[in-house]
Coordinates of C-alpha atoms and ligand atoms in Angstrom, one line a residue:
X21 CA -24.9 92.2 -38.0
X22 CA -25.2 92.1 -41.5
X23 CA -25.4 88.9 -43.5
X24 CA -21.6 89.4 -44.6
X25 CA -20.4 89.7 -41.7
X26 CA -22.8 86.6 -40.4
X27 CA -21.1 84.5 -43.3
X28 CA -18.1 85.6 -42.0
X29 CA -19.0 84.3 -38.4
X30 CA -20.2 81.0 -39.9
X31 CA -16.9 81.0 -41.1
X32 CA -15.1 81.6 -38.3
X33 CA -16.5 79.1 -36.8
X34 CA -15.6 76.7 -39.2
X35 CA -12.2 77.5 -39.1
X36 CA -12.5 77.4 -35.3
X37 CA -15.1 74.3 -35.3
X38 CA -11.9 71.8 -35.2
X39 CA -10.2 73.2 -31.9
X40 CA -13.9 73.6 -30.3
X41 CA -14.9 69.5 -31.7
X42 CA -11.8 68.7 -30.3
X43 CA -12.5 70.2 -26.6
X44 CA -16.1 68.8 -26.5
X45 CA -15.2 65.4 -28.1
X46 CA -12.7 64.4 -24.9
X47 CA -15.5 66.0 -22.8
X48 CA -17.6 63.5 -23.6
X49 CA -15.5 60.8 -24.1
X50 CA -14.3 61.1 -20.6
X51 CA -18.6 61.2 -19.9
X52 CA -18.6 58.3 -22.3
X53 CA -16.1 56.2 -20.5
X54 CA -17.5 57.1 -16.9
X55 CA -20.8 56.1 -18.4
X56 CA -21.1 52.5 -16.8
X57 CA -23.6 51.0 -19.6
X58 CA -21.0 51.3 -22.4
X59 CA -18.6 48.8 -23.1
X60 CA -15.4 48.8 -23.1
X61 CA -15.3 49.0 -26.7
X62 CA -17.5 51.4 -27.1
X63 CA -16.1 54.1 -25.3
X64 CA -12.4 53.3 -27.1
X65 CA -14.3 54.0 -30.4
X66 CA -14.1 57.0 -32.0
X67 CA -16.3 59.8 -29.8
X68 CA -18.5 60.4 -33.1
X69 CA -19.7 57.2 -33.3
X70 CA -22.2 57.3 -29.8
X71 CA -22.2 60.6 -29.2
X72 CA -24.8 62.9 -30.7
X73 CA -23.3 66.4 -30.5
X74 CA -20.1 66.2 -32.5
X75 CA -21.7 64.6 -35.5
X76 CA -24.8 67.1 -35.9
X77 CA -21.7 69.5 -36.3
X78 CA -20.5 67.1 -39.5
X79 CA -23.4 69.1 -41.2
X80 CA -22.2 70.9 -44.5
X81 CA -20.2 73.8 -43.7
X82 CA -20.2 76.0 -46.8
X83 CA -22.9 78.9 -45.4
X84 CA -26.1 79.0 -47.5
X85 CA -26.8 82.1 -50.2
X86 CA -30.0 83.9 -48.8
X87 CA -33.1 82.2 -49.7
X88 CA -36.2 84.7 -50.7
X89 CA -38.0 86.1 -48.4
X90 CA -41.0 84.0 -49.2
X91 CA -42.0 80.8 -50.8
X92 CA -43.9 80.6 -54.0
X93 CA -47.6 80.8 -53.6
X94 CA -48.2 77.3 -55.5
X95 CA -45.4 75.8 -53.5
X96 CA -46.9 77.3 -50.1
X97 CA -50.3 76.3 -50.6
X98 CA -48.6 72.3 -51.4
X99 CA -46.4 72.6 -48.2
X100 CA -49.6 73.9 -46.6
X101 CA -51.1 70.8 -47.4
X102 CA -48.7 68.9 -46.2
X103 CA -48.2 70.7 -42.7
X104 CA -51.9 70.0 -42.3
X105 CA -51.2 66.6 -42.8
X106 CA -48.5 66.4 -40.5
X107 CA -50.0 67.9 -37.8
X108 CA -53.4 65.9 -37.8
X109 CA -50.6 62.9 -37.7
X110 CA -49.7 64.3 -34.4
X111 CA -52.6 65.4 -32.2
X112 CA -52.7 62.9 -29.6
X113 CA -55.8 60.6 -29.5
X114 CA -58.6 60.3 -27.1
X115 CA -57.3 57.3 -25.4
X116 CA -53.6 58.4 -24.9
X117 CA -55.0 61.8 -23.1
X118 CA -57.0 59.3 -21.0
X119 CA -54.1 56.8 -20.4
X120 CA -52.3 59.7 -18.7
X121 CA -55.1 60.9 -16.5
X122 CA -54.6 57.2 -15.3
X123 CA -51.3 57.8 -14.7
X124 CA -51.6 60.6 -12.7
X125 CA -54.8 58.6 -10.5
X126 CA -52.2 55.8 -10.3
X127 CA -49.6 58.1 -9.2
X128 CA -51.7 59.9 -6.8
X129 CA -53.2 56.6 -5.3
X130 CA -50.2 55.4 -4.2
X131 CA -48.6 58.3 -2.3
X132 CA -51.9 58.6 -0.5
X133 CA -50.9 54.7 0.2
X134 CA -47.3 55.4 1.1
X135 CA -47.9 58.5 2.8
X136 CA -51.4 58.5 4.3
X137 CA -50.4 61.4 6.5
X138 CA -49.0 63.9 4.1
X139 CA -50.9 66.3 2.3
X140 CA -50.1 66.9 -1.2
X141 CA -51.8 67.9 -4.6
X142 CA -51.0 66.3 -7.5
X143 CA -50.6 68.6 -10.9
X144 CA -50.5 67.6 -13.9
X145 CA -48.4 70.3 -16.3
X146 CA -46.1 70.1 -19.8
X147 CA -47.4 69.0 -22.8
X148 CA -50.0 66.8 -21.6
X149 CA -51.5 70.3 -20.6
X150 CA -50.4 73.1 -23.0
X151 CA -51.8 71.2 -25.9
X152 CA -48.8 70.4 -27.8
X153 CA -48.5 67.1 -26.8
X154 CA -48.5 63.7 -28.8
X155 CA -49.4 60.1 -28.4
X156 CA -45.5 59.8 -27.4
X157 CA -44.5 62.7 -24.7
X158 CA -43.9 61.7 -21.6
X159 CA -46.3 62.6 -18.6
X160 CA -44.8 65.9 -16.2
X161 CA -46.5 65.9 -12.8
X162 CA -45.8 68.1 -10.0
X163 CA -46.7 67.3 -6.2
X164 CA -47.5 70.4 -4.3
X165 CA -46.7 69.5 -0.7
X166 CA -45.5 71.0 2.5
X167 CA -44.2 67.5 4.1
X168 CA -40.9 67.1 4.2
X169 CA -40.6 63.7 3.4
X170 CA -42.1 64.0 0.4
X171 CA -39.8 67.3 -1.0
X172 CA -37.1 64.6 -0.8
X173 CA -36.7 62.9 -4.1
X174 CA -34.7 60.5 -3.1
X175 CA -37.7 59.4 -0.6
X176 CA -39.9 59.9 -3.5
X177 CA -38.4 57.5 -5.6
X178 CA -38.1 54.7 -3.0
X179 CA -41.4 54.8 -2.3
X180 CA -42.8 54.7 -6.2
X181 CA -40.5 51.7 -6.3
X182 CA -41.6 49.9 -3.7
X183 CA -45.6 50.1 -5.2
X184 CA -44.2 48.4 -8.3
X185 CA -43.1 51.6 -10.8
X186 CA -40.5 50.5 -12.9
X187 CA -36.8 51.8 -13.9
X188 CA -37.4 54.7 -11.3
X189 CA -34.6 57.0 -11.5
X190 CA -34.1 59.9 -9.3
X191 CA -31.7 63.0 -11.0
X192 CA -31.7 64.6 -7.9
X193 CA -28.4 67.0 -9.1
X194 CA -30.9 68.4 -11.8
X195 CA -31.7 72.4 -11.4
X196 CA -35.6 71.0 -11.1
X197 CA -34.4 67.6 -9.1
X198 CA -37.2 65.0 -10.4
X199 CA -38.0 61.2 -9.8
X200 CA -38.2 59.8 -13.7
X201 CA -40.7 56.3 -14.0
X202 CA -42.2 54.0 -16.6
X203 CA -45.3 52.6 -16.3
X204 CA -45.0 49.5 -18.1
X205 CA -49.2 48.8 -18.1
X206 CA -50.3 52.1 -19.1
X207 CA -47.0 52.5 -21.5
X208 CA -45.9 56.1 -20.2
X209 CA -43.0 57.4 -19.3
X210 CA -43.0 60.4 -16.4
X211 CA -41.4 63.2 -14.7
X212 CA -42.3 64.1 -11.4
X213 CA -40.8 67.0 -9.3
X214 CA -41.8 68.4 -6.2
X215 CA -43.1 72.3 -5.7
X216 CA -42.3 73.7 -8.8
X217 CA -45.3 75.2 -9.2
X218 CA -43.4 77.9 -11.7
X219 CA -43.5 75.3 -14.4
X220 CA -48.0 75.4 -13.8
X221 CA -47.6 78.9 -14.4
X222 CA -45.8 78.5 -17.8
X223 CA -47.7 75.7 -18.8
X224 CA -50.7 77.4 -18.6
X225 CA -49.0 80.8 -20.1
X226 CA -48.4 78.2 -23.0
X227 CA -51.9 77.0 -23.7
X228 CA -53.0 80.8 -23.7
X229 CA -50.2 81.7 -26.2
X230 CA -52.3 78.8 -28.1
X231 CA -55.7 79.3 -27.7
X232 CA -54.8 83.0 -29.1
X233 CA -54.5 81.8 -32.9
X234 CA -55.4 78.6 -34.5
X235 CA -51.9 79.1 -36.4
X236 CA -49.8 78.8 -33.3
X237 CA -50.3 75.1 -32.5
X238 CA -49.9 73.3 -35.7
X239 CA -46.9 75.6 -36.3
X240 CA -45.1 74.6 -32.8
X241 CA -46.2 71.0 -32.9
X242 CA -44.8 70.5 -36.4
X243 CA -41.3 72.3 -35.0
X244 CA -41.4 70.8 -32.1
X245 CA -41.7 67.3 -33.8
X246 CA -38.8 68.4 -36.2
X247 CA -36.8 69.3 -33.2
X248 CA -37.4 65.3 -32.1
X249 CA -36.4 64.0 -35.2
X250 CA -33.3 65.7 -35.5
X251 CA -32.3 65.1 -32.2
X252 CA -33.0 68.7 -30.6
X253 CA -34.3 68.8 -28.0
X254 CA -32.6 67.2 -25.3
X255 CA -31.5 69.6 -23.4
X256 CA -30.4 67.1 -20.3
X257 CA -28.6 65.0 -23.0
X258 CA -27.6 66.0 -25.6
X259 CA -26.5 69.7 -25.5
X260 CA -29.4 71.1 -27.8
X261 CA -32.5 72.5 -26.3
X262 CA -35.6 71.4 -24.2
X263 CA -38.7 71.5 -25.9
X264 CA -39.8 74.1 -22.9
X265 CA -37.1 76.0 -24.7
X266 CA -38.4 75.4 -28.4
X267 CA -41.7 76.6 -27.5
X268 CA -40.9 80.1 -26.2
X269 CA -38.8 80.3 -28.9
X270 CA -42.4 79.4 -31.3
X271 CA -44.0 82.1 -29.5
X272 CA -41.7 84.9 -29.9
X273 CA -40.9 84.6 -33.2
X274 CA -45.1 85.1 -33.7
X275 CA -44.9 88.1 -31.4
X276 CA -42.3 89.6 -33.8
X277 CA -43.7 88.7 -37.5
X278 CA -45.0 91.8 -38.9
X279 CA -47.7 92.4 -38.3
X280 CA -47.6 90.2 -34.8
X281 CA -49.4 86.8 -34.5
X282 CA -49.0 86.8 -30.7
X283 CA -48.9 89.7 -28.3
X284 CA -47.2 89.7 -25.1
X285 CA -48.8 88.6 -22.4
X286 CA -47.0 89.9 -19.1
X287 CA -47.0 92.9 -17.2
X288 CA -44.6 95.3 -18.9
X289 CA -44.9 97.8 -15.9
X290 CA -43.8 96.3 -13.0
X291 CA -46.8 96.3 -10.9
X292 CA -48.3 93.0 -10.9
X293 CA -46.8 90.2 -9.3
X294 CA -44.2 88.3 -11.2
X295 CA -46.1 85.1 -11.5
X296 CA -49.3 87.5 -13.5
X297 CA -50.1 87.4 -17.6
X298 CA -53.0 88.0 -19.2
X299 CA -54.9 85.4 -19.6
X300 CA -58.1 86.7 -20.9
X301 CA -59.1 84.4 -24.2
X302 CA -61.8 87.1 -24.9
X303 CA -60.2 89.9 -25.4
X304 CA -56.8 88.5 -26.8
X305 CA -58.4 86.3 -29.4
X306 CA -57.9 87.6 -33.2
X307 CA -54.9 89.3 -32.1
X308 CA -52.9 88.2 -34.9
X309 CA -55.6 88.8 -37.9
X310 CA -54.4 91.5 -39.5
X311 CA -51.5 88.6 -40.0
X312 CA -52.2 86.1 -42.7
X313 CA -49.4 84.7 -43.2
X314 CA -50.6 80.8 -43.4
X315 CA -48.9 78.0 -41.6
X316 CA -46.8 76.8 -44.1
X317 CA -45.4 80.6 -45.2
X318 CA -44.5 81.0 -41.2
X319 CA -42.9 77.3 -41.3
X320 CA -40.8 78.6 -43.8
X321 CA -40.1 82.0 -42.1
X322 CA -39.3 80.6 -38.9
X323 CA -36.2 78.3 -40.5
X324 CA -35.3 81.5 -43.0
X325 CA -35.3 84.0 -39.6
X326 CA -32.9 81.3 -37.6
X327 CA -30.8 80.5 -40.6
X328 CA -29.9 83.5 -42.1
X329 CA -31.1 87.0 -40.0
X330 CA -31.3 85.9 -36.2
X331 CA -27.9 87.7 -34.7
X332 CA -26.8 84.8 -32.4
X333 CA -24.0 86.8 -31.0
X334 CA -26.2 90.0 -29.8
X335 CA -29.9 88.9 -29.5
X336 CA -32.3 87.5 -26.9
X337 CA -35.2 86.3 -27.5
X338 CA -37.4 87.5 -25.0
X339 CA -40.9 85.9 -24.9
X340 CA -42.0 88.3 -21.4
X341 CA -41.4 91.5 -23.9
X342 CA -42.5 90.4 -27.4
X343 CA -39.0 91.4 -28.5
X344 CA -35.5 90.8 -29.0
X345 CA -33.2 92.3 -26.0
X346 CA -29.3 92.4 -26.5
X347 CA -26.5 90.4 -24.7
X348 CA -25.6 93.3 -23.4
X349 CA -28.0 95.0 -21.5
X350 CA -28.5 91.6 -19.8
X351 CA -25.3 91.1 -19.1
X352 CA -25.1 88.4 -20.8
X353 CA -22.5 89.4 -23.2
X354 CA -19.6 87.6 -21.7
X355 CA -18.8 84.5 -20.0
X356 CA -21.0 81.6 -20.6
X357 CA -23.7 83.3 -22.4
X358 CA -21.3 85.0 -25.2
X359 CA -21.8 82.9 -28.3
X360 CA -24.6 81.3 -26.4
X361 CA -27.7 81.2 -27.8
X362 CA -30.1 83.6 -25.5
X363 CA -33.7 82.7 -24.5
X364 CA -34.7 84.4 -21.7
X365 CA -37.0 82.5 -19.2
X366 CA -40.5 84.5 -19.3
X367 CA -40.9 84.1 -15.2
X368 CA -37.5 84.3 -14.1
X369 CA -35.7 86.6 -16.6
X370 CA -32.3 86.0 -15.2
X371 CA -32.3 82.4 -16.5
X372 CA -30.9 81.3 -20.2
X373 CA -33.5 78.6 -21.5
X374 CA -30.5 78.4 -24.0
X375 CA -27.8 77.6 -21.7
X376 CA -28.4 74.0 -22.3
X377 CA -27.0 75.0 -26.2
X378 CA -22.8 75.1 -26.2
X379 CA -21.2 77.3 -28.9
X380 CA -20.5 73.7 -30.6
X381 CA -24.6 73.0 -30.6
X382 CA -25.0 76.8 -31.9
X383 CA -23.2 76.3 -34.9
X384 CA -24.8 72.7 -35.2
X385 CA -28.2 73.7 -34.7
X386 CA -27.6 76.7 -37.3
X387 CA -26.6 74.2 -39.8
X388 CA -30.1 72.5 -39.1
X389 CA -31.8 75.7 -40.3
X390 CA -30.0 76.0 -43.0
X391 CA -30.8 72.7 -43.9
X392 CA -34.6 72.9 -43.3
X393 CA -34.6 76.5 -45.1
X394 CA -33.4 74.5 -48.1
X395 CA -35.3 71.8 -48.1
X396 CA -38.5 74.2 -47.8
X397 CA -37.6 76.0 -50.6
X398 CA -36.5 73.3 -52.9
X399 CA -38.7 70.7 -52.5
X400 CA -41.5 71.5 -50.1
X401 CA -40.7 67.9 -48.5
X402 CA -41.8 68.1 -44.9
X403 CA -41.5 64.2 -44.3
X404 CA -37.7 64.9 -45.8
X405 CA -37.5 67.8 -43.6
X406 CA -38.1 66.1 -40.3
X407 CA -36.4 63.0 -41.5
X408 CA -34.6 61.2 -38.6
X409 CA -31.3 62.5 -37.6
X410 CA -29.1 59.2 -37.3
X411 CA -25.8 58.6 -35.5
X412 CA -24.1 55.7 -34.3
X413 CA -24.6 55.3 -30.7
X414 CA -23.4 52.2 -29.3
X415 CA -24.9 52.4 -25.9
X416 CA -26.5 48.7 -25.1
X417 CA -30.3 47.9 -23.9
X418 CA -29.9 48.3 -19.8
X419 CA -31.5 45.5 -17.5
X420 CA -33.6 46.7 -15.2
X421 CA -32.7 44.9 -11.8
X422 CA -29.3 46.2 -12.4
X423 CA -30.4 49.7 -13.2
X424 CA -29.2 52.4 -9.8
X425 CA -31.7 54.3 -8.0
X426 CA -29.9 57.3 -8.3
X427 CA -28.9 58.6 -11.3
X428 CA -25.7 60.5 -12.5
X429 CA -25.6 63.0 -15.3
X430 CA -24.3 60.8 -17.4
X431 CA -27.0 58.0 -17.0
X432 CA -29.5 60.5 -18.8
X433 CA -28.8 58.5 -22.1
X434 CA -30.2 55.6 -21.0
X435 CA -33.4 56.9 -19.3
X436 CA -34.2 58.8 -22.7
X437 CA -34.0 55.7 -24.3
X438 CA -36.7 54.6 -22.6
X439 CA -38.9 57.2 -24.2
X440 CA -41.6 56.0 -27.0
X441 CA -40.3 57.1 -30.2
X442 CA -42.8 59.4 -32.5
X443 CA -42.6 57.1 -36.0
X444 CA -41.4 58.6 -39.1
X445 CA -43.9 60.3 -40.8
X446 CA -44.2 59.7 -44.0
X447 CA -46.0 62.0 -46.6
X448 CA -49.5 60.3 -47.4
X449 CA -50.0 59.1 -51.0
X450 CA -54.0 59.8 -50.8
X451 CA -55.3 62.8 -49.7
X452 CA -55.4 62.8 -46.1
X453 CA -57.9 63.8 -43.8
X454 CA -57.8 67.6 -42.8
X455 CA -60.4 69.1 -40.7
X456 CA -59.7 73.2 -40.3
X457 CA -57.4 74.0 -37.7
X458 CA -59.8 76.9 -36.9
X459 CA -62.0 74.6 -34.8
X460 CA -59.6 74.7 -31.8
X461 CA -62.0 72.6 -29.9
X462 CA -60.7 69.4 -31.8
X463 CA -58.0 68.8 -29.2
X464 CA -57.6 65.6 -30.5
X465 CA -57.0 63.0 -33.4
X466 CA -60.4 62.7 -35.4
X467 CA -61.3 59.2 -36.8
X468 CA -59.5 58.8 -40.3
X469 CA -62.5 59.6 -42.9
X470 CA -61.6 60.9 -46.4
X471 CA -61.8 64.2 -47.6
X472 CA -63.4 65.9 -50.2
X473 CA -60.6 68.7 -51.5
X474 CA -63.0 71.0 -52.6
X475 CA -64.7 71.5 -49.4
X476 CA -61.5 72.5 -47.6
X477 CA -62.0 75.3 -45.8
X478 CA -59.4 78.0 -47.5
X479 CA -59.3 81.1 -45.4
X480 CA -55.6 82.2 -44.6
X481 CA -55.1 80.2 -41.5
X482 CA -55.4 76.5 -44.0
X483 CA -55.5 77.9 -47.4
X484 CA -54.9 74.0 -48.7
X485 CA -55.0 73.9 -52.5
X486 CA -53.7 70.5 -54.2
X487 CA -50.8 71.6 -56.7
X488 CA -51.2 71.0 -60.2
X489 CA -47.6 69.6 -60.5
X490 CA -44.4 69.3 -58.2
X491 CA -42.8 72.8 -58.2
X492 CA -39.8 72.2 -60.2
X493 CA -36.0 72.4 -58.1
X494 CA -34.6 76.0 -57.8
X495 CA -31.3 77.1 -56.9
X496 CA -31.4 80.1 -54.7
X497 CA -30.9 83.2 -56.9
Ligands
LIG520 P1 -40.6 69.8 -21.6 O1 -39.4 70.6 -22.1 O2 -40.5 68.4 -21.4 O3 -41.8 70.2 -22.6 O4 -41.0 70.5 -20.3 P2 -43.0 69.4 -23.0 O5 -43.9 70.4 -23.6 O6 -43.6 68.5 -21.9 O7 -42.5 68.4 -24.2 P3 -42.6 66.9 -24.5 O8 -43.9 66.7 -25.2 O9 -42.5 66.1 -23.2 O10 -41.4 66.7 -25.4 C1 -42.2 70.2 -19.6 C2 -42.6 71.3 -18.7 O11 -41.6 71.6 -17.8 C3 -41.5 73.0 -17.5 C4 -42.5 73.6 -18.4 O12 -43.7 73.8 -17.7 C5 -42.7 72.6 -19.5 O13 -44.0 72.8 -20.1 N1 -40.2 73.4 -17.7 C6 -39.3 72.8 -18.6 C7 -39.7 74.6 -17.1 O14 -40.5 75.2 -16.3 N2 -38.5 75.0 -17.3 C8 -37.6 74.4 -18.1 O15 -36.4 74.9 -18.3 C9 -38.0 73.3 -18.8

């Protein structure tokens, strides 16, 4: 699709947007006024004011001329800077990685205490483990276990409960069913499911993907984290996409820069089992150096690419093949799918990790890009860029002894609520500490120490230069 015919789908869906609001809005204001923590007045107010969906889609509407291809060198070096920045804000610290190996003790302690019988392994997988985690994700373990009593969630749950976790939920209607828990001591939340050992596979298929290039996880973690802010990745809640989602998504847009960051890491002939990729750090790392594109210019890219050239209507992004497949050799060119946006699951390539995303979210979340391609270009602002997405929800604080066992779809809001929320971060006035993101052994937060600028190292991966001035506002030619 060209980009006139792209303005004119941006239009369409504008024209259409009203009709589509109008469908979703009673669709969740019939969710709203099921949902038993709302009050009355609340779900009698308008559906914009507590529901997050409809109002991402208030974004401007008028589609964006074509920002240039790349930024200005003085203006990427500044916004390389500041993505430095960012990301040291977000590596997790020494302590929270240990807090959640607790966790996980804790967690494992007391099924051996509940279930002295059962054998079981306890996996910790997610974020915690792929390296892209913060001081704020949650904790994702999964119990490997043949005993029946223990594949039961609901069992699960009762017995977590009855050792003293608190607001243990159990979303056992969920495609992955999972007991959800907050550990009020070690300040954590958790998910825990039972034999999916797929999602060890990926986690680990992640942290490869990562160890590959030093750009690839200060690049996702500053995405993923503008995901967060703007309210993005919920994929249980809130119609956008899961941050499982978001990350393949990362990767294959660096399998598909020019020349590639990433390569692909599966089997592309069919002869090794499904579960295999390549996983050899020797022989895949430096892949991506005839690339040197630096953070900040694939920052940029990667909100240009899904603003203005991505074809939401005929592409899939297909992590498992480095490459973009269409709708309709999948088949997925009709039904729910059309209009969808496509990310194929790298194990089990009949699933859409975008399914999560209605048309409604599409057109909201392209609005998003187009807002962050902006903001890029104009004023290199990353703490503008990931400022906090608000909307009026009206949902009130839940007790806990009230709080149901078992939880219904709709519920989901208030178990996300009990999430720790990242801070806003906020551009640092002094020079902030930077170490180079080549030394991939610094998994976590350094102690804050000052640097001096003209020791930085500068090679394409953190070329970090301090601006003479503030690039001055452009309009897109
Ligand atoms: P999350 O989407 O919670 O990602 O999925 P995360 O990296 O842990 O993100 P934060 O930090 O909590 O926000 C956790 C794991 O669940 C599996 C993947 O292994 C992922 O790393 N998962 C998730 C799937 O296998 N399939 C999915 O559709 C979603």
């Amino acid at each position: 699709m060209n980009l006139a015919e792209d303005t004119l789908l941006s239009k369409a869906l504008g024209d259409e947007h009203q009709s589509l609001e109008n469908t979703h809005t009673k669709k969740h204001v019939d969710m709203a006024k099921q949902h038993s923590n709302l009050t009355p007045d609340a779900a009698d107010a308008h559906p914009s004011s507590y529901y997050p969906v409809p109002a991402i889609i208030k974004l401007a509407s008028e589609p964006l001329d074509v920002p240039p291809e790349h930024l200005e060198s003085s203006d990427e070096n500044m916004l390389c800077y500041e993505a430095l920045s960012l990301y040291e804000s977000l590596l997790p610290t020494k302590e929270s990685h240990e807090r959640r190996n607790e966790l996980a003790n804790k967690i494992n302690s007391l099924l051996k205490a509940e279930w002295p019988s059962c054998d079981f392994k306890l996996h910790v997988f997610g974020s915690s483990q792929n390296r892209l985690g913060t001081n704020f994700s949650d904790v994702d373990i999964c119990v490997e276990t043949t005993s029946k009593d223990l594949e039961n969630v609901r069992i699960l749950a009762k017995g977590l409960k009855k050792y003293g976790m608190q607001r243990v939920q159990c979303i056992p209607w969920a495609k992955v069913p999972i007991v959800r828990l907050w550990d009020k001591d070690l300040n954590l939340a958790c998910d825990i499911n039972v034999n999916n050992t797929i999602a060890l596979c990926n986690t680990r298929m992640i942290r490869t993907y990562i160890d590959i290039d030093p750009r690839v996880r200060p690049l996702a973690m500053i995405i993923k984290h503008w995901a967060k802010q703007r309210q993005l990745s919920d994929a249980g809640n809130g119609g956008t996409l899961s941050t499982y989602a978001w990350t393949c998504m990362i990767l294959n847009f660096l399998q598909m820069r020019q020349p590639p960051i990433l390569p692909t890491l599966h089997d592309q002939t069919g002869e090794k089992p499904p579960t295999w990729f390549n996983d050899d750090l020797s022989s895949l790392r430096g892949f991506g150096k005839a690339n040197n594109e630096s953070v900040a210019g694939l920052l940029y890219a990667f909100f240009r690419h899904f603003a203005v050239e991505f074809d939401y209507s005929y592409h899939v992004m297909s992590l498992r093949y480095g490459k973009y497949l269409d709708k309709h050799s999948k088949g997925w060119d009709f039904g729910r799918n059309y209009r969808m946006l496509c990310i194929e699951e790298p194990f089990d390539t009949s699933r859409n990790l975008g399914n999560s995303v209605d048309d409604i979210s599409v057109f909201g979340l392209r609005k998003e890009f187009q807002r962050g391609v902006a903001i890029l270009y104009e004023q290199c602002n990353l703490s503008l860029l990931c400022e906090p997405y608000k909307y009026n929800h009206v949902i009130q604080p839940v007790n806990d002894s009230s709080r149901a066992d078992e939880s219904s779809p709709t519920s989901e809001t208030s178990v996300a609520s009990q999430s720790l929320q990242a801070p806003v971060w906020v551009k640092p006035k002094q020079p902030p500490s930077i170490r180079s993101i080549t030394e991939d052994e610094n998994d976590f937060r350094p102690p804050i120490r000052k640097i001096d600028l003209d020791t930085i190292h500068t090679d394409t991966v953190a070329r970090v230069k301090l601006p003479r001035h503030r690039p001055v506002v452009k309009t897109f030619p």
